[in-house]
PDB file of C-alpha atoms in Angstrom:
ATOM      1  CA  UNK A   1      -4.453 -17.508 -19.817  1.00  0.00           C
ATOM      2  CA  UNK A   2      -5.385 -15.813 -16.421  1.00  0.00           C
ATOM      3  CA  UNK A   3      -8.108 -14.800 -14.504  1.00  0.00           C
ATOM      4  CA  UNK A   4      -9.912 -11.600 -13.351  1.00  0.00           C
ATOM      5  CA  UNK A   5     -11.693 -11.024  -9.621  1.00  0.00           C
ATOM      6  CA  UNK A   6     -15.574 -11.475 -10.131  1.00  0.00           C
ATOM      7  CA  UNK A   7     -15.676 -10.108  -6.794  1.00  0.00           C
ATOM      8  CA  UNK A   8     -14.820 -10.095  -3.113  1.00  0.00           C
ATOM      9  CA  UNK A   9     -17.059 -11.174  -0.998  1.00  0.00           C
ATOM     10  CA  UNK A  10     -17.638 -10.838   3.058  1.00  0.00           C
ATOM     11  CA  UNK A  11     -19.260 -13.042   5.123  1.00  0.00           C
ATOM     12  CA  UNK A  12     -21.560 -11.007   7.322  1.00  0.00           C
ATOM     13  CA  UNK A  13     -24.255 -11.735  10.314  1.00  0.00           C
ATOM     14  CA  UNK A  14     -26.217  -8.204   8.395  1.00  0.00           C
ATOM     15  CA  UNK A  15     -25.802  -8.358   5.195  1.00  0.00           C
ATOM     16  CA  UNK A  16     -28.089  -4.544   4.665  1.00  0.00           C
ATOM     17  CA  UNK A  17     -25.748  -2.911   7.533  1.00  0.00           C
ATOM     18  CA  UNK A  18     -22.541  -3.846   6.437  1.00  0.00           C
ATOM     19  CA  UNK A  19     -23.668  -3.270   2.752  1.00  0.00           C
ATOM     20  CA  UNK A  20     -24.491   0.458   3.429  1.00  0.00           C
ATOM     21  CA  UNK A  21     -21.266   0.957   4.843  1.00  0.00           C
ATOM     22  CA  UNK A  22     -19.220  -0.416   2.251  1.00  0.00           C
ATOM     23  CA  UNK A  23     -21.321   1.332  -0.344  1.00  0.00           C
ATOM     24  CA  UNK A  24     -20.912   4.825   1.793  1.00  0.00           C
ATOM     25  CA  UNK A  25     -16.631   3.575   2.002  1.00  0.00           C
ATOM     26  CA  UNK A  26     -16.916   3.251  -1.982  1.00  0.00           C
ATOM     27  CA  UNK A  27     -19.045   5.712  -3.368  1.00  0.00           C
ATOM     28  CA  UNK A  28     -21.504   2.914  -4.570  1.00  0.00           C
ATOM     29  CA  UNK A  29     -25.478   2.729  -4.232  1.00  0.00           C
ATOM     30  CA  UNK A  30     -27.515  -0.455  -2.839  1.00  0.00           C
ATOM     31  CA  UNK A  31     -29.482  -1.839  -5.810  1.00  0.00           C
ATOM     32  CA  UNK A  32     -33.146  -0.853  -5.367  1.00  0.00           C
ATOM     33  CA  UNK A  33     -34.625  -4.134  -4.714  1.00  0.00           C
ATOM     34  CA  UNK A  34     -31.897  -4.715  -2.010  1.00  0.00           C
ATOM     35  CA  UNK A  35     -33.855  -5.087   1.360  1.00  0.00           C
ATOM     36  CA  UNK A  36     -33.058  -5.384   4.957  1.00  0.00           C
ATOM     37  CA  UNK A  37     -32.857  -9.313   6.042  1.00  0.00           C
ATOM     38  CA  UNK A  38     -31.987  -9.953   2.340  1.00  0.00           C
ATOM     39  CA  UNK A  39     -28.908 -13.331   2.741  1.00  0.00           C
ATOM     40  CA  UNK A  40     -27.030 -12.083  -0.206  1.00  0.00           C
ATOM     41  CA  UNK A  41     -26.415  -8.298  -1.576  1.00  0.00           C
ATOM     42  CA  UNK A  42     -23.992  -6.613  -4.252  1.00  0.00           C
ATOM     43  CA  UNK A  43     -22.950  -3.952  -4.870  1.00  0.00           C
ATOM     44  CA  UNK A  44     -22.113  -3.596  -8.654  1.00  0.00           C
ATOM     45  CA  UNK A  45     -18.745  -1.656 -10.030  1.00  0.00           C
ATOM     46  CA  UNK A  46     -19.998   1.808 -10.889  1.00  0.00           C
ATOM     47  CA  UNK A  47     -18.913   1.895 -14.339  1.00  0.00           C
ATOM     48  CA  UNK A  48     -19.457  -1.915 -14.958  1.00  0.00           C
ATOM     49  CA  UNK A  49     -15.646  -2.538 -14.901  1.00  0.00           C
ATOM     50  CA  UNK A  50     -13.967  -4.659 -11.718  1.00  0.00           C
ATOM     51  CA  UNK A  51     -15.054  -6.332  -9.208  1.00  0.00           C
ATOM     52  CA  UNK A  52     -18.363  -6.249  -7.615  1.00  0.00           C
ATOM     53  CA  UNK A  53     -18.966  -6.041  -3.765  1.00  0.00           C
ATOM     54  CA  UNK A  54     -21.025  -9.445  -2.674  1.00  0.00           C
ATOM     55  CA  UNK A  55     -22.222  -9.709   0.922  1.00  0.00           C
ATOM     56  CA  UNK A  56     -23.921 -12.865   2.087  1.00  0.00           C
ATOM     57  CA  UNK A  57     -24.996 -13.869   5.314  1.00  0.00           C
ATOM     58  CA  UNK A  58     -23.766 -16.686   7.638  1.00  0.00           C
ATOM     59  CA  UNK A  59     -24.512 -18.276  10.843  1.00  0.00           C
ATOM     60  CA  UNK A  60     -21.225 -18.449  12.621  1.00  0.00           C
ATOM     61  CA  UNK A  61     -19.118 -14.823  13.687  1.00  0.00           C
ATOM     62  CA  UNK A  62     -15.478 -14.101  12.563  1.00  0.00           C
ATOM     63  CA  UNK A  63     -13.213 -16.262  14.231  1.00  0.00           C
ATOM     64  CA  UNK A  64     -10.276 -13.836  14.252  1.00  0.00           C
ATOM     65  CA  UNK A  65      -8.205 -11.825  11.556  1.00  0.00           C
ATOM     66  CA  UNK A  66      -9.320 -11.614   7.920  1.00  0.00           C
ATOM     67  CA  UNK A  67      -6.611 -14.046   5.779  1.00  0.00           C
ATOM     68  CA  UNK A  68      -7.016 -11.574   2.847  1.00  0.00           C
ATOM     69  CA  UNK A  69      -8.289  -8.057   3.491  1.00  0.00           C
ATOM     70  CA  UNK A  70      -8.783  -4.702   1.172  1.00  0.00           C
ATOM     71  CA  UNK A  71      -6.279  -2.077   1.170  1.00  0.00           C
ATOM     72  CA  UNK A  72      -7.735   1.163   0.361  1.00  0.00           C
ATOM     73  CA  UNK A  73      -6.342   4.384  -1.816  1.00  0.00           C
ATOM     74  CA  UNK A  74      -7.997   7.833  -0.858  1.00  0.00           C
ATOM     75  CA  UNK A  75      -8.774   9.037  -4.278  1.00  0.00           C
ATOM     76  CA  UNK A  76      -9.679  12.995  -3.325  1.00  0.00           C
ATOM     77  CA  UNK A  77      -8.414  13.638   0.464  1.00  0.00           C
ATOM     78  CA  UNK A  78      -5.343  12.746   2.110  1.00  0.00           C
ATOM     79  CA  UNK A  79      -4.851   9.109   4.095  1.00  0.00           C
ATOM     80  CA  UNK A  80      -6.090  11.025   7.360  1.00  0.00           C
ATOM     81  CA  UNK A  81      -9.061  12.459   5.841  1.00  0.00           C
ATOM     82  CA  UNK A  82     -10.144   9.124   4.828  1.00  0.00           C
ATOM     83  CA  UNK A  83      -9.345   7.429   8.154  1.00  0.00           C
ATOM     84  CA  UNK A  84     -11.449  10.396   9.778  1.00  0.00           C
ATOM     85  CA  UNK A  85     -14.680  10.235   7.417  1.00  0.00           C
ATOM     86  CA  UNK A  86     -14.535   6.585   7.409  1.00  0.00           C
ATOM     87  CA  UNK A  87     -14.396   6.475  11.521  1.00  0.00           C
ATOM     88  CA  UNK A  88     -17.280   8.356  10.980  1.00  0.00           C
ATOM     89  CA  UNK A  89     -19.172   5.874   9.090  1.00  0.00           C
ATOM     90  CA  UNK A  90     -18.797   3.464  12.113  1.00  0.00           C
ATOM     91  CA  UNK A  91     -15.376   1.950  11.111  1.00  0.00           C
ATOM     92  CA  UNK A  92     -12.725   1.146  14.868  1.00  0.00           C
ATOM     93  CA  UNK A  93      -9.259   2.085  14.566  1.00  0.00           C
ATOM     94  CA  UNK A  94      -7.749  -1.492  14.838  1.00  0.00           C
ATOM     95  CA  UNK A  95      -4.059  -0.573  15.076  1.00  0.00           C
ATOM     96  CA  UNK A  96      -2.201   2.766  14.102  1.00  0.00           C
ATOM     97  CA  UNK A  97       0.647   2.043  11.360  1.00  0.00           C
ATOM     98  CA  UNK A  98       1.054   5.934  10.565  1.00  0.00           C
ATOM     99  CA  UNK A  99       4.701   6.728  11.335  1.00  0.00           C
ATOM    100  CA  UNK A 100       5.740  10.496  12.017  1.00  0.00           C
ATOM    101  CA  UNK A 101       7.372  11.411   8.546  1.00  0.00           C
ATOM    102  CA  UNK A 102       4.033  10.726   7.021  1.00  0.00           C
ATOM    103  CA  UNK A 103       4.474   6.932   5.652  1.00  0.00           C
ATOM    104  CA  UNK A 104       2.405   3.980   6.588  1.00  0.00           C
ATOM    105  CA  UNK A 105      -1.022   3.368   6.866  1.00  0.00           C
ATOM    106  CA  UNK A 106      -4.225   2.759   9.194  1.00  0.00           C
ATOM    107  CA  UNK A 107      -5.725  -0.808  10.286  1.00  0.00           C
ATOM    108  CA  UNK A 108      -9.616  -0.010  10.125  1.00  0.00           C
ATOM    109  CA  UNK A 109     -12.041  -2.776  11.394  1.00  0.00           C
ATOM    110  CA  UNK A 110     -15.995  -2.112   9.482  1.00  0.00           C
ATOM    111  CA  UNK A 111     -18.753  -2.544  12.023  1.00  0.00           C
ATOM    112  CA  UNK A 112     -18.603  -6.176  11.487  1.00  0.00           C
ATOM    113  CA  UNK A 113     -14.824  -6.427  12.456  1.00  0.00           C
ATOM    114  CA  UNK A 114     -13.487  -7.100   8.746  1.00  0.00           C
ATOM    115  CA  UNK A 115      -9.788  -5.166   8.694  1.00  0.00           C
ATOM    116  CA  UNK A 116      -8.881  -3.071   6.178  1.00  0.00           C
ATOM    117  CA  UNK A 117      -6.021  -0.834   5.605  1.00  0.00           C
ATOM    118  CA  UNK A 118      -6.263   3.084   4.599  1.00  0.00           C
ATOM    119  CA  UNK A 119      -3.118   4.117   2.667  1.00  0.00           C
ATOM    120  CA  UNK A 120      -2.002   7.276   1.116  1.00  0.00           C
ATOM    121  CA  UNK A 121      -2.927   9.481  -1.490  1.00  0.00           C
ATOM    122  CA  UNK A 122      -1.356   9.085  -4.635  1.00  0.00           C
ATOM    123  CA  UNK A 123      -0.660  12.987  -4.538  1.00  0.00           C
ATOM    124  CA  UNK A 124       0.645  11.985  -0.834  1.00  0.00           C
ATOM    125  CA  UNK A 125       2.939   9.280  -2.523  1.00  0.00           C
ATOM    126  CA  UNK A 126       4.328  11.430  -5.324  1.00  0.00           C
ATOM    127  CA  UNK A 127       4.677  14.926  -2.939  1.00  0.00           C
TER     128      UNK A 127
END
Protein backbone atom coordinates (compact mmCIF):
# COMPACT_ATOMS: atom_id res chain seq x y z
CA UNK A 1 0.00 0.00 0.00
CA UNK A 2 1.15 3.66 -0.73
CA UNK A 3 0.00 6.95 -0.80
CA UNK A 4 -0.89 9.74 -3.29
CA UNK A 5 -0.21 13.82 -2.72
CA UNK A 6 -3.66 15.41 -1.69
CA UNK A 7 -1.86 18.49 -2.27
CA UNK A 8 0.96 20.92 -1.65
CA UNK A 9 0.38 23.52 0.25
CA UNK A 10 2.23 27.13 0.90
CA UNK A 11 2.16 29.03 3.75
CA UNK A 12 1.49 32.59 2.69
CA UNK A 13 1.04 36.22 4.52
CA UNK A 14 -1.77 36.77 1.08
CA UNK A 15 -3.27 33.97 0.46
CA UNK A 16 -5.55 35.87 -2.89
CA UNK A 17 -2.03 37.31 -4.27
CA UNK A 18 -0.01 34.43 -4.20
CA UNK A 19 -3.07 32.30 -5.33
CA UNK A 20 -3.46 34.33 -8.61
CA UNK A 21 -0.02 33.82 -9.38
CA UNK A 22 0.19 30.27 -8.99
CA UNK A 23 -3.07 29.86 -10.84
CA UNK A 24 -1.60 32.30 -13.81
CA UNK A 25 2.05 29.78 -13.34
CA UNK A 26 -0.46 26.70 -13.83
CA UNK A 27 -3.07 27.46 -16.10
CA UNK A 28 -5.69 27.07 -13.22
CA UNK A 29 -8.74 29.46 -12.25
CA UNK A 30 -9.51 30.79 -8.52
CA UNK A 31 -12.80 29.13 -7.47
CA UNK A 32 -15.56 31.76 -7.65
CA UNK A 33 -16.30 32.17 -4.09
CA UNK A 34 -12.50 32.65 -3.46
CA UNK A 35 -12.15 36.27 -2.02
CA UNK A 36 -9.41 38.59 -1.11
CA UNK A 37 -8.52 38.24 2.85
CA UNK A 38 -9.92 34.66 2.52
CA UNK A 39 -7.09 32.35 5.28
CA UNK A 40 -7.28 29.34 3.11
CA UNK A 41 -7.67 28.99 -0.93
CA UNK A 42 -7.28 26.02 -3.56
CA UNK A 43 -6.86 25.71 -6.44
CA UNK A 44 -8.37 22.36 -7.74
CA UNK A 45 -6.46 19.98 -10.51
CA UNK A 46 -8.08 20.96 -13.79
CA UNK A 47 -9.18 17.67 -14.81
CA UNK A 48 -9.88 16.41 -11.18
CA UNK A 49 -6.72 14.19 -11.27
CA UNK A 50 -3.45 15.19 -8.86
CA UNK A 51 -2.85 17.30 -6.52
CA UNK A 52 -4.63 20.39 -5.66
CA UNK A 53 -2.91 23.81 -4.92
CA UNK A 54 -3.87 24.85 -1.05
CA UNK A 55 -2.77 28.27 0.19
CA UNK A 56 -3.40 29.23 3.78
CA UNK A 57 -2.39 32.08 5.63
CA UNK A 58 0.03 32.46 8.61
CA UNK A 59 1.31 34.95 10.95
CA UNK A 60 5.02 34.50 10.90
CA UNK A 61 7.26 35.20 7.26
CA UNK A 62 9.56 32.53 5.66
CA UNK A 63 12.43 32.00 7.68
CA UNK A 64 14.78 31.09 4.82
CA UNK A 65 14.86 28.39 1.93
CA UNK A 66 11.85 26.19 1.16
CA UNK A 67 12.90 22.34 2.54
CA UNK A 68 10.81 20.94 -0.38
CA UNK A 69 10.04 23.13 -3.39
CA UNK A 70 8.21 22.51 -7.01
CA UNK A 71 10.18 21.87 -9.99
CA UNK A 72 8.44 22.94 -13.01
CA UNK A 73 8.24 21.36 -16.82
CA UNK A 74 7.34 23.99 -19.62
CA UNK A 75 4.70 22.05 -21.36
CA UNK A 76 4.41 24.40 -24.79
CA UNK A 77 7.61 26.88 -24.83
CA UNK A 78 11.09 26.25 -24.19
CA UNK A 79 12.73 26.53 -20.36
CA UNK A 80 13.55 30.32 -21.28
CA UNK A 81 10.21 31.15 -22.43
CA UNK A 82 8.83 30.01 -19.25
CA UNK A 83 11.45 31.72 -17.06
CA UNK A 84 10.58 34.98 -19.18
CA UNK A 85 6.59 34.84 -18.94
CA UNK A 86 6.80 33.74 -15.46
CA UNK A 87 9.29 36.87 -14.50
CA UNK A 88 6.57 38.55 -15.90
CA UNK A 89 4.00 37.40 -13.57
CA UNK A 90 6.12 38.90 -10.68
CA UNK A 91 8.37 35.82 -10.07
CA UNK A 92 12.73 37.11 -8.98
CA UNK A 93 15.36 35.23 -10.58
CA UNK A 94 16.85 33.62 -7.36
CA UNK A 95 19.97 32.05 -8.87
CA UNK A 96 20.84 31.20 -12.62
CA UNK A 97 21.60 27.27 -13.03
CA UNK A 98 21.37 27.51 -17.01
CA UNK A 99 24.77 26.35 -18.28
CA UNK A 100 25.91 27.37 -21.94
CA UNK A 101 25.22 23.99 -23.85
CA UNK A 102 21.63 24.43 -22.91
CA UNK A 103 21.30 22.04 -19.64
CA UNK A 104 20.23 23.09 -16.23
CA UNK A 105 17.61 25.01 -14.96
CA UNK A 106 16.36 28.43 -13.29
CA UNK A 107 15.86 29.11 -9.36
CA UNK A 108 12.56 31.34 -9.45
CA UNK A 109 11.39 32.89 -6.08
CA UNK A 110 7.04 33.74 -6.41
CA UNK A 111 6.26 37.13 -4.94
CA UNK A 112 6.18 35.61 -1.60
CA UNK A 113 9.83 34.23 -1.84
CA UNK A 114 8.80 30.39 -2.23
CA UNK A 115 11.74 28.86 -4.78
CA UNK A 116 10.97 26.97 -7.49
CA UNK A 117 12.92 25.58 -10.28
CA UNK A 118 12.03 26.01 -14.21
CA UNK A 119 13.46 23.06 -16.19
CA UNK A 120 13.39 22.11 -19.76
CA UNK A 121 11.07 21.17 -22.26
CA UNK A 122 10.56 17.72 -22.84
CA UNK A 123 11.07 18.51 -26.69
CA UNK A 124 14.30 20.44 -25.18
CA UNK A 125 15.28 17.09 -23.36
CA UNK A 126 14.74 14.72 -26.28
CA UNK A 127 16.30 17.39 -29.19
Amino acid sequence: MSSTIHNVSFHCADTYELARFWAAVLGRSLRPEDQPGDDEITLLAPDGVGPQVFFQQVPEGSSGANRLHVCLQPADRTRDEEVERLLGLGATLAADRRRPDGTGWAVLADPEGNQFCVLRSVAERTG
